[in-house]
Amino acid sequence: MKRHRVHKEKTDIAHSIDWNGLIPKHIAIMMDGNGRWATRRGLPRSAGHYAGMQTMRETISMCHKNGITSLTLYAFSTENWKRPKEEVDYIISLVVEFVQDATVQELNQNNIKVHFIGDISRFPEETQEAMHKVVKLTQANSGMAVYFAMNYGGKNDIVQAIKSYIEVNIEQNKDTSEISEAEFETFLYTGLNPAPDLLIRTSGEKRLSNFLLWQAAYSELWFTDVMWPDFNEQLLYESIRDYQQRKQRALDDITT
Ligand code: IPE
Ligand code: IPE
Ligand code: MG
C-alpha cells in the first residue's frame, strides 16, 4: 500500500512539470545534512558522508536523465578544513574513491564532462592527480557538465579571479582599470558557465555558506528540510516544478 502511494506521488509531480517548458539549465546543490542524518540513526558522521556520496551519484544520474545541462555540487568548502582532521580525511578519501571507481567510467560513457572548482592545490598530491585524470578523461565530452566544488569558497573565487585578471592583462600589457562584469566573471572558477538557474540546499539550513556568491546573484533558491542522504528524484522534481511556477509568474507579471 505504502509503496503504491510513494510511486503515485512521484508520478504526479513528474507529470505536473511541463517538460517542454522552462527547465533550469544549471542546477547547483549544497549537499548538506550528512552528519545529522547519521547522528539521528546512531551512526558515526562518516556513515552520513558515505550515504551522501551514494545520493550524489544518483543525483548526477537523475539530472542527466532529465536533461539538465550543468550541475554544480558543493562537496567541500574552504571552511570545512576547520572540522576534525579525521572527518576531513574521510571526506577526501571518498572523493578519491569516487574519481577512481566505475562511476567515472559511467559518467564518461554518458558523455558527461567533469570539472573541479575551488583551490584544489591544497589537497594531497594523489588526490589532485586523481582529479586531473578524470577531468582529462572527460574533457572532450559534450553532454552535461558536472562541477564539483572542492575547497571552494565564494570569497576565494572572487579573489582568485581578480588575481588572474590582473595577471593576464599585465602579461598582455593591457589597461586593468576598466573591467566589465561580463568580462570579470569569465575569470571565476565557473568560467563561461557561471550562473545557476536554481540553487538547492538540503537539511533545513538557509544560508549561502560561502557558495557561488557572485554566480548566485539571480538564482532561484529552493530549500528542503530533508537531509542530503535522503534527497531523491521526487524532491528534484518538486524543486523544478517550483522553479517553473516562479518563472511563469515572473513572465505573467511582465506580460499583464
Ligand atoms: C554536508 O553535510 C557535507 C559536507 C559539508 C562535506 P554536513 O557534514 O555538513 O552535515 P551536518 O550539516 O553536520 O548535518
Ligand atoms: C556547506 O555545508 C558546505 C557543503 C555542503 C560542502 P556546511 O555544513 O559546511 O555549512 P555551514 O558551515 O554549516 O554553514
Ligand atoms: Mg552542514
PDB file of N, CA and C and ligand atoms in Angstrom, residues 32-33 36 45 83 201 203 205 207, ligand 3:
ATOM      1  N   ASP A  32      23.834  19.311   2.046  1.00  0.00           N
ATOM      2  CA  ASP A  32      24.054  19.481   3.493  1.00  0.00           C
ATOM      3  C   ASP A  32      23.204  18.509   4.322  1.00  0.00           C
ATOM      4  N   GLY A  33      23.742  18.123   5.481  1.00  0.00           N
ATOM      5  CA  GLY A  33      22.965  17.316   6.435  1.00  0.00           C
ATOM      6  C   GLY A  33      23.438  15.878   6.594  1.00  0.00           C
ATOM      7  N   ARG A  36      24.034  15.087  10.457  1.00  0.00           N
ATOM      8  CA  ARG A  36      22.793  14.931  11.232  1.00  0.00           C
ATOM      9  C   ARG A  36      22.036  13.672  10.835  1.00  0.00           C
ATOM     10  N   ARG A  45      29.387  10.091  11.940  1.00  0.00           N
ATOM     11  CA  ARG A  45      29.189  11.054  10.845  1.00  0.00           C
ATOM     12  C   ARG A  45      29.700  10.516   9.508  1.00  0.00           C
ATOM     13  N   ARG A  83      36.979  21.372  10.383  1.00  0.00           N
ATOM     14  CA  ARG A  83      36.418  20.162  11.027  1.00  0.00           C
ATOM     15  C   ARG A  83      37.548  19.252  11.521  1.00  0.00           C
ATOM     16  N   ARG A 201      19.357  23.828  -1.408  1.00  0.00           N
ATOM     17  CA  ARG A 201      20.104  23.455  -0.198  1.00  0.00           C
ATOM     18  C   ARG A 201      19.237  22.518   0.643  1.00  0.00           C
ATOM     19  N   SER A 203      18.696  20.025   4.188  1.00  0.00           N
ATOM     20  CA  SER A 203      18.934  19.982   5.643  1.00  0.00           C
ATOM     21  C   SER A 203      18.301  21.104   6.454  1.00  0.00           C
ATOM     22  N   GLU A 205      18.914  24.253   6.532  1.00  0.00           N
ATOM     23  CA  GLU A 205      19.694  25.490   6.714  1.00  0.00           C
ATOM     24  C   GLU A 205      19.381  26.423   5.552  1.00  0.00           C
ATOM     25  N   ARG A 207      21.266  29.359   4.394  1.00  0.00           N
ATOM     26  CA  ARG A 207      22.324  30.359   4.180  1.00  0.00           C
ATOM     27  C   ARG A 207      23.185  29.901   3.003  1.00  0.00           C
TER      28      ARG A 207
HETATM   29 MG    MG B   3      26.341  21.026   7.417  1.00  0.00          MG
END
